[in-house]
mmCIF file of C-alpha atoms and ligand atoms in Angstrom:
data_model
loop_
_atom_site.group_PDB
_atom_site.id
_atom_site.type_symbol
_atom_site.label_atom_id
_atom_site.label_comp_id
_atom_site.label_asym_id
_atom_site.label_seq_id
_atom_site.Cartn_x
_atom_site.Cartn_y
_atom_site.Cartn_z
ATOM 1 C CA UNK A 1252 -74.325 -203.885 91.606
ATOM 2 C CA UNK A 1253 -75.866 -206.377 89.284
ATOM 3 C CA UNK A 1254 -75.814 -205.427 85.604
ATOM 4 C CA UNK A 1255 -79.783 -204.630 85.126
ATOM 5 C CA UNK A 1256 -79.654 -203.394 81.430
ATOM 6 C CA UNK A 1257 -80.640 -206.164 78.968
ATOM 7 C CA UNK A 1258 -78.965 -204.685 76.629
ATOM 8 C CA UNK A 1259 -75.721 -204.377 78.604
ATOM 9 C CA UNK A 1260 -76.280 -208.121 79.885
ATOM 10 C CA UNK A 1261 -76.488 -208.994 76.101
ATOM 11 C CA UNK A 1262 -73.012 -208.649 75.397
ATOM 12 C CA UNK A 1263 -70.021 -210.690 75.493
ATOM 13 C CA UNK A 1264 -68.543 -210.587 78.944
ATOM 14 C CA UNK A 1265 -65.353 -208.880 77.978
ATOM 15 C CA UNK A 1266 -67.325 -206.491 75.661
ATOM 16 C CA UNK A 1267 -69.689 -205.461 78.436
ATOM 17 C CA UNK A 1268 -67.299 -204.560 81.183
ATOM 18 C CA UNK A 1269 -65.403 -202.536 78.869
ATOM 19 C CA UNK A 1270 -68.227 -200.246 77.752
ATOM 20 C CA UNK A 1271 -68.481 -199.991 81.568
ATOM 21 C CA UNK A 1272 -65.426 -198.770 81.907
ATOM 22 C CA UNK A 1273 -65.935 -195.860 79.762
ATOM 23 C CA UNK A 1274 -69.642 -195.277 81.679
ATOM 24 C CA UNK A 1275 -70.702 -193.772 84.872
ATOM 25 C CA UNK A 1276 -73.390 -195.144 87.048
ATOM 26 C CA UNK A 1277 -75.918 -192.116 87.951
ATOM 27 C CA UNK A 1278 -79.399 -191.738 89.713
ATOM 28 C CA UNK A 1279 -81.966 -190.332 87.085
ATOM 29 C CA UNK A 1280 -84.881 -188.345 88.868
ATOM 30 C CA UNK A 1281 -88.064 -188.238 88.081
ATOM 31 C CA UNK A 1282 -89.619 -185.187 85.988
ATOM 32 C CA UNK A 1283 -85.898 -184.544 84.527
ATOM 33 C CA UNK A 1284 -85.610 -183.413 81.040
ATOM 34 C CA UNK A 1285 -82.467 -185.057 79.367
ATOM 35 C CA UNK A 1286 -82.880 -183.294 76.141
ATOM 36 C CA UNK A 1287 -85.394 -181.501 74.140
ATOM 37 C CA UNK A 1288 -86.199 -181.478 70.447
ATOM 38 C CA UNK A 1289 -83.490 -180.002 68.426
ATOM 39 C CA UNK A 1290 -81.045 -180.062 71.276
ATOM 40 C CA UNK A 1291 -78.210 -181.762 70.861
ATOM 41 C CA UNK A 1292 -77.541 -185.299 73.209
ATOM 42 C CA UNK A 1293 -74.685 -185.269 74.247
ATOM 43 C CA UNK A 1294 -74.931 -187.983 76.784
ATOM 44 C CA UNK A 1295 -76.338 -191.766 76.384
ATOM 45 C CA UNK A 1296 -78.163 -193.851 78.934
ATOM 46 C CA UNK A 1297 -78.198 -197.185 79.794
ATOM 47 C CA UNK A 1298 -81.014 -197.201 82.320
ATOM 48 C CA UNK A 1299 -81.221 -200.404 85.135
ATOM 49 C CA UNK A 1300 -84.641 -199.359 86.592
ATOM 50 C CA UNK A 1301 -85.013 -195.888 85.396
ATOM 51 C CA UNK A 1302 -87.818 -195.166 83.242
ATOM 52 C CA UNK A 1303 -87.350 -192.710 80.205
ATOM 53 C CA UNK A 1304 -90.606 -191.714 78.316
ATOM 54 C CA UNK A 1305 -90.318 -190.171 74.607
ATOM 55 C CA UNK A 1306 -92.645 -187.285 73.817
ATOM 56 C CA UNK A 1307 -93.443 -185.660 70.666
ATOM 57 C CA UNK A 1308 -94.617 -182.616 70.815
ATOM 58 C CA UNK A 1309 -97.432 -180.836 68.793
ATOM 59 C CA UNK A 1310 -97.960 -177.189 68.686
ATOM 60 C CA UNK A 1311 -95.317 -176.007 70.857
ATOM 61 C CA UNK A 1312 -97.193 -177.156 73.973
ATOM 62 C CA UNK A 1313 -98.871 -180.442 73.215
ATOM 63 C CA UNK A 1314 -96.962 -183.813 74.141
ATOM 64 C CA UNK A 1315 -97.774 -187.625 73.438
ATOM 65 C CA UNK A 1316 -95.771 -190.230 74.602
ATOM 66 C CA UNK A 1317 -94.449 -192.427 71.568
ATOM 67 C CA UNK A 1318 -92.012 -194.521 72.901
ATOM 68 C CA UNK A 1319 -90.938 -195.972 76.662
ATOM 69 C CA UNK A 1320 -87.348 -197.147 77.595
ATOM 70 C CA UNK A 1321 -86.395 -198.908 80.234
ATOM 71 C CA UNK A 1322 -83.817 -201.706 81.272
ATOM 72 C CA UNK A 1323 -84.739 -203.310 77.713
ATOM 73 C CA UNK A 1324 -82.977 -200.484 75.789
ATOM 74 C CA UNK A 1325 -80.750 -197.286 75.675
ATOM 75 C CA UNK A 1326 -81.819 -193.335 75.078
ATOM 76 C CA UNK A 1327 -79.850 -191.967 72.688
ATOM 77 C CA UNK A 1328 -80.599 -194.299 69.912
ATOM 78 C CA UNK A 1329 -80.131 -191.018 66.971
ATOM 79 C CA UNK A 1330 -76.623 -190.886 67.822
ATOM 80 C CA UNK A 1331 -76.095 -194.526 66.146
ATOM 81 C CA UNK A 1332 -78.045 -192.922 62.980
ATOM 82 C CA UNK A 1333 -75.309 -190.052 62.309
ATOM 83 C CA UNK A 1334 -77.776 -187.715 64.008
ATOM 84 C CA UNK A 1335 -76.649 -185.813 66.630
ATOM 85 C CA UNK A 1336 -79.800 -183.901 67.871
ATOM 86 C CA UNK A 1337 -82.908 -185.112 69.004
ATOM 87 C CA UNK A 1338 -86.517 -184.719 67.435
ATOM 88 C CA UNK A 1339 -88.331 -186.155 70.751
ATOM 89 C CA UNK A 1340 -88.219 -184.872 74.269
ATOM 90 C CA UNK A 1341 -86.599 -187.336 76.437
ATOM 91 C CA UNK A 1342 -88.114 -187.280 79.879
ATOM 92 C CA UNK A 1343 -87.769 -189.368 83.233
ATOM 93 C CA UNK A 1344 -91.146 -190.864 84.105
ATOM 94 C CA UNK A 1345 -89.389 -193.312 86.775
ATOM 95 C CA UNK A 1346 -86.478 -192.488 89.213
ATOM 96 C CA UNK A 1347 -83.838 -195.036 89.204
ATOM 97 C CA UNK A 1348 -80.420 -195.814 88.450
ATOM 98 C CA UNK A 1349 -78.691 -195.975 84.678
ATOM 99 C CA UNK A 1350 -74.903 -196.031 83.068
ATOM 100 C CA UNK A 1351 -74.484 -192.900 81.574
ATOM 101 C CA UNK A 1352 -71.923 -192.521 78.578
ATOM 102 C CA UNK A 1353 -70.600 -189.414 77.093
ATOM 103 C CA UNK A 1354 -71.689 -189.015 73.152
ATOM 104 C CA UNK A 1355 -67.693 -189.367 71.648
ATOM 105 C CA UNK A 1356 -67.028 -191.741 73.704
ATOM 106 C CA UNK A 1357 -70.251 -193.761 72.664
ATOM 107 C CA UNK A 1358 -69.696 -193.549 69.513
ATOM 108 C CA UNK A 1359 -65.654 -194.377 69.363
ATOM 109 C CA UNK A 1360 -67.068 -197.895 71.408
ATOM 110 C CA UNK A 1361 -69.883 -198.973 68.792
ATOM 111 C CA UNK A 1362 -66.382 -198.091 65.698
ATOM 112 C CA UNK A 1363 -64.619 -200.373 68.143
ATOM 113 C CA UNK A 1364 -67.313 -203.333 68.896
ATOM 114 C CA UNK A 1365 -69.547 -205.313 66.751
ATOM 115 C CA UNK A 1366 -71.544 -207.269 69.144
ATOM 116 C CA UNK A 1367 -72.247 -203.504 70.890
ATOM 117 C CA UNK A 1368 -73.254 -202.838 67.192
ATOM 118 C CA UNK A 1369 -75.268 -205.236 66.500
ATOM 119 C CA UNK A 1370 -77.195 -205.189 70.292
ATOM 120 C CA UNK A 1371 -77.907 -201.112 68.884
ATOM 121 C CA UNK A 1372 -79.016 -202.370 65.495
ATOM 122 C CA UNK A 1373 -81.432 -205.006 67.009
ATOM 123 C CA UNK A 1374 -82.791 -202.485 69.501
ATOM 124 C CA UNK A 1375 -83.465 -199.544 67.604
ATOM 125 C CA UNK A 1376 -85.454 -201.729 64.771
ATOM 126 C CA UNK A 1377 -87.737 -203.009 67.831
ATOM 127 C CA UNK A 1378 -88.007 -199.089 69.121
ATOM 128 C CA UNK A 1379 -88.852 -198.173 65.900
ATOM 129 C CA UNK A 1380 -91.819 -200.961 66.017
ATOM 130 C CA UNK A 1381 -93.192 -199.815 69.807
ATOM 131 C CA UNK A 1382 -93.189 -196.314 68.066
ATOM 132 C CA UNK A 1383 -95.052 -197.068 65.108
ATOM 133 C CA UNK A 1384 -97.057 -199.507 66.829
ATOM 134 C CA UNK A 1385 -98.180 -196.677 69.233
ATOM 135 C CA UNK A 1386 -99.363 -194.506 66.399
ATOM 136 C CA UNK A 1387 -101.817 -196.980 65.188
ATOM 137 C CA UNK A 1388 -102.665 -198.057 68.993
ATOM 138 C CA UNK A 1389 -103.738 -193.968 69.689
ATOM 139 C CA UNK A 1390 -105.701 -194.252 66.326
ATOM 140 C CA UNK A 1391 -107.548 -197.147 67.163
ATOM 141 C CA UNK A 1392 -107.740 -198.183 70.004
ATOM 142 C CA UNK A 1393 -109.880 -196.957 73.175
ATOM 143 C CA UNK A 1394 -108.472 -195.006 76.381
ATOM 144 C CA UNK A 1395 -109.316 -197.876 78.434
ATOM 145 C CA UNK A 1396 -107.265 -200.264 76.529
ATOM 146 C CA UNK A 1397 -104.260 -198.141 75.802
ATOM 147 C CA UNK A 1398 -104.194 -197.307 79.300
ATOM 148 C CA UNK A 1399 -104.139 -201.016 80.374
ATOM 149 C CA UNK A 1400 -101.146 -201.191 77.939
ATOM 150 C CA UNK A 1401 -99.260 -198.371 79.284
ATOM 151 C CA UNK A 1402 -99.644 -199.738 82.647
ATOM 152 C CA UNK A 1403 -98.223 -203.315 81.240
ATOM 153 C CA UNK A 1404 -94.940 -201.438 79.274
ATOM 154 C CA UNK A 1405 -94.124 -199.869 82.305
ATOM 155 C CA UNK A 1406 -94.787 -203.220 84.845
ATOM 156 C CA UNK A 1407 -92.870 -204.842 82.689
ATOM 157 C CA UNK A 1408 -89.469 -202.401 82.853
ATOM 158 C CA UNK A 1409 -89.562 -201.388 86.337
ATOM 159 C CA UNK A 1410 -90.352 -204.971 87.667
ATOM 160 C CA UNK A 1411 -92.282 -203.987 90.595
ATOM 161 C CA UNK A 1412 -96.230 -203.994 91.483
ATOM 162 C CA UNK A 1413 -95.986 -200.683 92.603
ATOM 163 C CA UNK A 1414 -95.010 -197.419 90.710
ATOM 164 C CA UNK A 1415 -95.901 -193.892 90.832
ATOM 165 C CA UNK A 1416 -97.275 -191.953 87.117
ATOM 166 C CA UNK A 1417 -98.728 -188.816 87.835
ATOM 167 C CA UNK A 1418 -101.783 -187.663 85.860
ATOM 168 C CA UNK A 1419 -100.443 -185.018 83.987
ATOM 169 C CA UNK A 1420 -98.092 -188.129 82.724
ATOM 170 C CA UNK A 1421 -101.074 -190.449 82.551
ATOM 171 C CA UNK A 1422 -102.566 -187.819 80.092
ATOM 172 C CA UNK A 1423 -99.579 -187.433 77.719
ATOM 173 C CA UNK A 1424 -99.289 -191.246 77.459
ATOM 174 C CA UNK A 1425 -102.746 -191.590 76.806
ATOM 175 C CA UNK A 1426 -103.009 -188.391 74.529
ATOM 176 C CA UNK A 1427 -106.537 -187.436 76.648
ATOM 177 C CA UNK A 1428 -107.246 -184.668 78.624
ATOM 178 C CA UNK A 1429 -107.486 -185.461 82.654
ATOM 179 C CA UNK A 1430 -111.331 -186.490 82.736
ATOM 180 C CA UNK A 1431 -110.424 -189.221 80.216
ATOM 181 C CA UNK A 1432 -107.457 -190.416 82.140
ATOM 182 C CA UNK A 1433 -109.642 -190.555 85.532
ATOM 183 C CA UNK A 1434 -112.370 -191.941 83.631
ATOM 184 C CA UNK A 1435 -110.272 -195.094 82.034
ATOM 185 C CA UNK A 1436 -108.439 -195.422 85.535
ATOM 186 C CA UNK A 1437 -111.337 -196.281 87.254
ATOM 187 C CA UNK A 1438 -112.883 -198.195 85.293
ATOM 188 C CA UNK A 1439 -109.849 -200.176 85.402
ATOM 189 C CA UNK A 1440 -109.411 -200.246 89.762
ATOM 190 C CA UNK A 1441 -113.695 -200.737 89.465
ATOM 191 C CA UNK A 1442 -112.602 -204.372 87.885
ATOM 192 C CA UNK A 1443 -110.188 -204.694 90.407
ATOM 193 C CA UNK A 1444 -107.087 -204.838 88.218
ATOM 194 C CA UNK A 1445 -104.913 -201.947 89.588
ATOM 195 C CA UNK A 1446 -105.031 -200.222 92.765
ATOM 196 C CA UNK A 1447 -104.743 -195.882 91.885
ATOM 197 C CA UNK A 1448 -104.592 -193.285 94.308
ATOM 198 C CA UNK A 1449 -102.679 -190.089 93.735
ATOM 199 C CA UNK A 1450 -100.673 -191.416 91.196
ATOM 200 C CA UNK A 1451 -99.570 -194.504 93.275
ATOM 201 C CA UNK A 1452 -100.492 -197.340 90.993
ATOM 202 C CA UNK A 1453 -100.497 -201.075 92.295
ATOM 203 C CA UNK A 1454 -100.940 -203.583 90.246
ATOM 204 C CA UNK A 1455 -103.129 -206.215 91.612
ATOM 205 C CA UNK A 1456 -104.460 -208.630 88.690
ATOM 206 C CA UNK A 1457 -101.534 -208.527 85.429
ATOM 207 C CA UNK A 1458 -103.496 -211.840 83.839
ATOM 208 C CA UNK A 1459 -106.378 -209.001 84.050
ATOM 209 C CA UNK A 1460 -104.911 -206.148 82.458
ATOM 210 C CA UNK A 1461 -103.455 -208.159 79.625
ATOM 211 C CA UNK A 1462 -106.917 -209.470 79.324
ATOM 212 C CA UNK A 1463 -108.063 -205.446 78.806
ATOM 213 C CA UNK A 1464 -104.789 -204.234 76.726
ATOM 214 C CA UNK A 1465 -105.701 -204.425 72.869
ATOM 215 C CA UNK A 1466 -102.938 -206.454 70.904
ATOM 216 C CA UNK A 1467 -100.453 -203.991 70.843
ATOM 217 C CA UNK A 1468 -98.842 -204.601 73.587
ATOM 218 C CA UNK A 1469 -98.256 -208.323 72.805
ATOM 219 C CA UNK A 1470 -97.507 -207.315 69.254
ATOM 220 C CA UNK A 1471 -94.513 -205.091 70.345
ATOM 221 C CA UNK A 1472 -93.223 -207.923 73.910
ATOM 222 C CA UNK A 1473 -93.615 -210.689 70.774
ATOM 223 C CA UNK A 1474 -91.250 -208.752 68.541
ATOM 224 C CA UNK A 1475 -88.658 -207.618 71.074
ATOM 225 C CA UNK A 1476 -88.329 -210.815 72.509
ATOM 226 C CA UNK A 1477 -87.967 -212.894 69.160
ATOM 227 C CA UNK A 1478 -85.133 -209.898 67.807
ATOM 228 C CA UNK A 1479 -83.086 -211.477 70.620
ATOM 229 C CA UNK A 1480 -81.971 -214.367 68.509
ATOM 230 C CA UNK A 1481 -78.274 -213.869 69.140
ATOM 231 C CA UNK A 1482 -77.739 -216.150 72.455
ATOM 232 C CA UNK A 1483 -76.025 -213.916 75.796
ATOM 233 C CA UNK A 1484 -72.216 -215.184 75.386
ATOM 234 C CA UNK A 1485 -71.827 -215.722 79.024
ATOM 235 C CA UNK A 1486 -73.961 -217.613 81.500
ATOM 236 C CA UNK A 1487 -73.819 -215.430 84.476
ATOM 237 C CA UNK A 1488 -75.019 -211.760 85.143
ATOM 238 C CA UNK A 1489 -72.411 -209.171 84.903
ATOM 239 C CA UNK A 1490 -71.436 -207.586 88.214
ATOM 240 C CA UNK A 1491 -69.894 -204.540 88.817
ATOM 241 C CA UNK A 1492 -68.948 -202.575 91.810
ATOM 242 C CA UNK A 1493 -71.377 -200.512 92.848
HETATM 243 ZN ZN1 ZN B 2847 -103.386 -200.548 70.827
#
């Protein structure tokens, strides 16, 4: 299968297919729990076109989605840190395939390889912007617009006009209960920008929505693609058997 991890596709040739070695290919499903605040990770995950939400939960019961990873990044990012447990839930919001990599074995390859390093380095400073960017976005900004920039993060990762986000999901991304999330997703399909029924979104007008997402979303795409200054070593996509 073609390498579909950025992050993966990043690194030197030689460098890339030898993390792959040490990785397993794997299907994550959607509504799956990899690990829960305080647990300990003990597995990290390259995803292709997975989708892994992070949640941080208030109150026992509460939970806001403050981070999304995709085929941009890698969940398991506290590892790199000397941390070995998590402080976020990590869930699946989209099914779809990732390289999965035990936790010694993770870290023995990032002792062994600086360009792995450095790929880790570059993409936990620009998760720790689309976190801290989403604080001030659910501050700020309105459900309509955060919603719009939801819907962008996520068209952007899975790279597909069609994907399915439930709205018990809808509502922890947004941090609104379910009248708010119907309420913004209307007014959204109204304009004709998506297409929503039953949690089957289509996207229908992108020039639209990124016309209706307030700046954060360009703010965080602007600064994850200019972190990227180290050029990809090798001209042609990594492939692997499947
Ligand atoms: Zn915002």
């Amino acid at each position: 299968m073609i390498l579909e991890n950025s992050l993966l596709a990043a690194l030197p040739r030689r460098e890339c297919l030898q993390l792959l070695a040490a990785c397993e290919p794997v299907t994550l499903t959607f509504g799956e729990i990899l690990y829960e605040p305080g647990e300990t990770i003990r597995h990290v995950l390259f995803p292709g076109n997975a989708l892994v939400s992070l949640l941080t939960l208030a109150d026992g019961h509460l939970a806001l989605e403050v981070g999304l990873i995709g085929r941009d990044g890698v969940v398991g990012i506290p590892l790199m840190l000397g941390q070995t447990v998590s402080a976020v839930r990590a869930l699946v919001q989209g099914t779809g395939s990732a390289w999965r990599i035990g936790s010694a074995r993770f870290l023995k390859e990032t002792r062994r390889s600086l360009p792995l390093r450095r790929e880790l380095y570059r993409y936990t400073h620009a998760l720790m912007a689309q976190i801290s960017q989403t604080a001030a976005c659910n501050r700020f900004h309105v459900v309509e617009q955060r919603l719009a920039r939801w819907l962008l993060m996520t068209h952007d990762r899975v790279k597909s006009d069609r994907f399915h986000l439930t709205h018990e999901f809808l509502g922890h991304m947004l941090g609104v209960r379910r009248v708010g999330v119907t309420r913004a997703a209307h007014a959204l399909q109204e304009r004709r920008l998506i297409s929503y029924s039953r949690g089957d979104i289509v996207v229908l007008d992108r020039a639209g929505l990124e016309a209706v997402a307030c700046a954060c979303y360009q703010v965080v795409r602007d600064m994850h693609d200019g972190e990227r200054t180290a050029p990809a070593l090798h001209e042609t996509p990594v492939t692997v058997a499947a």
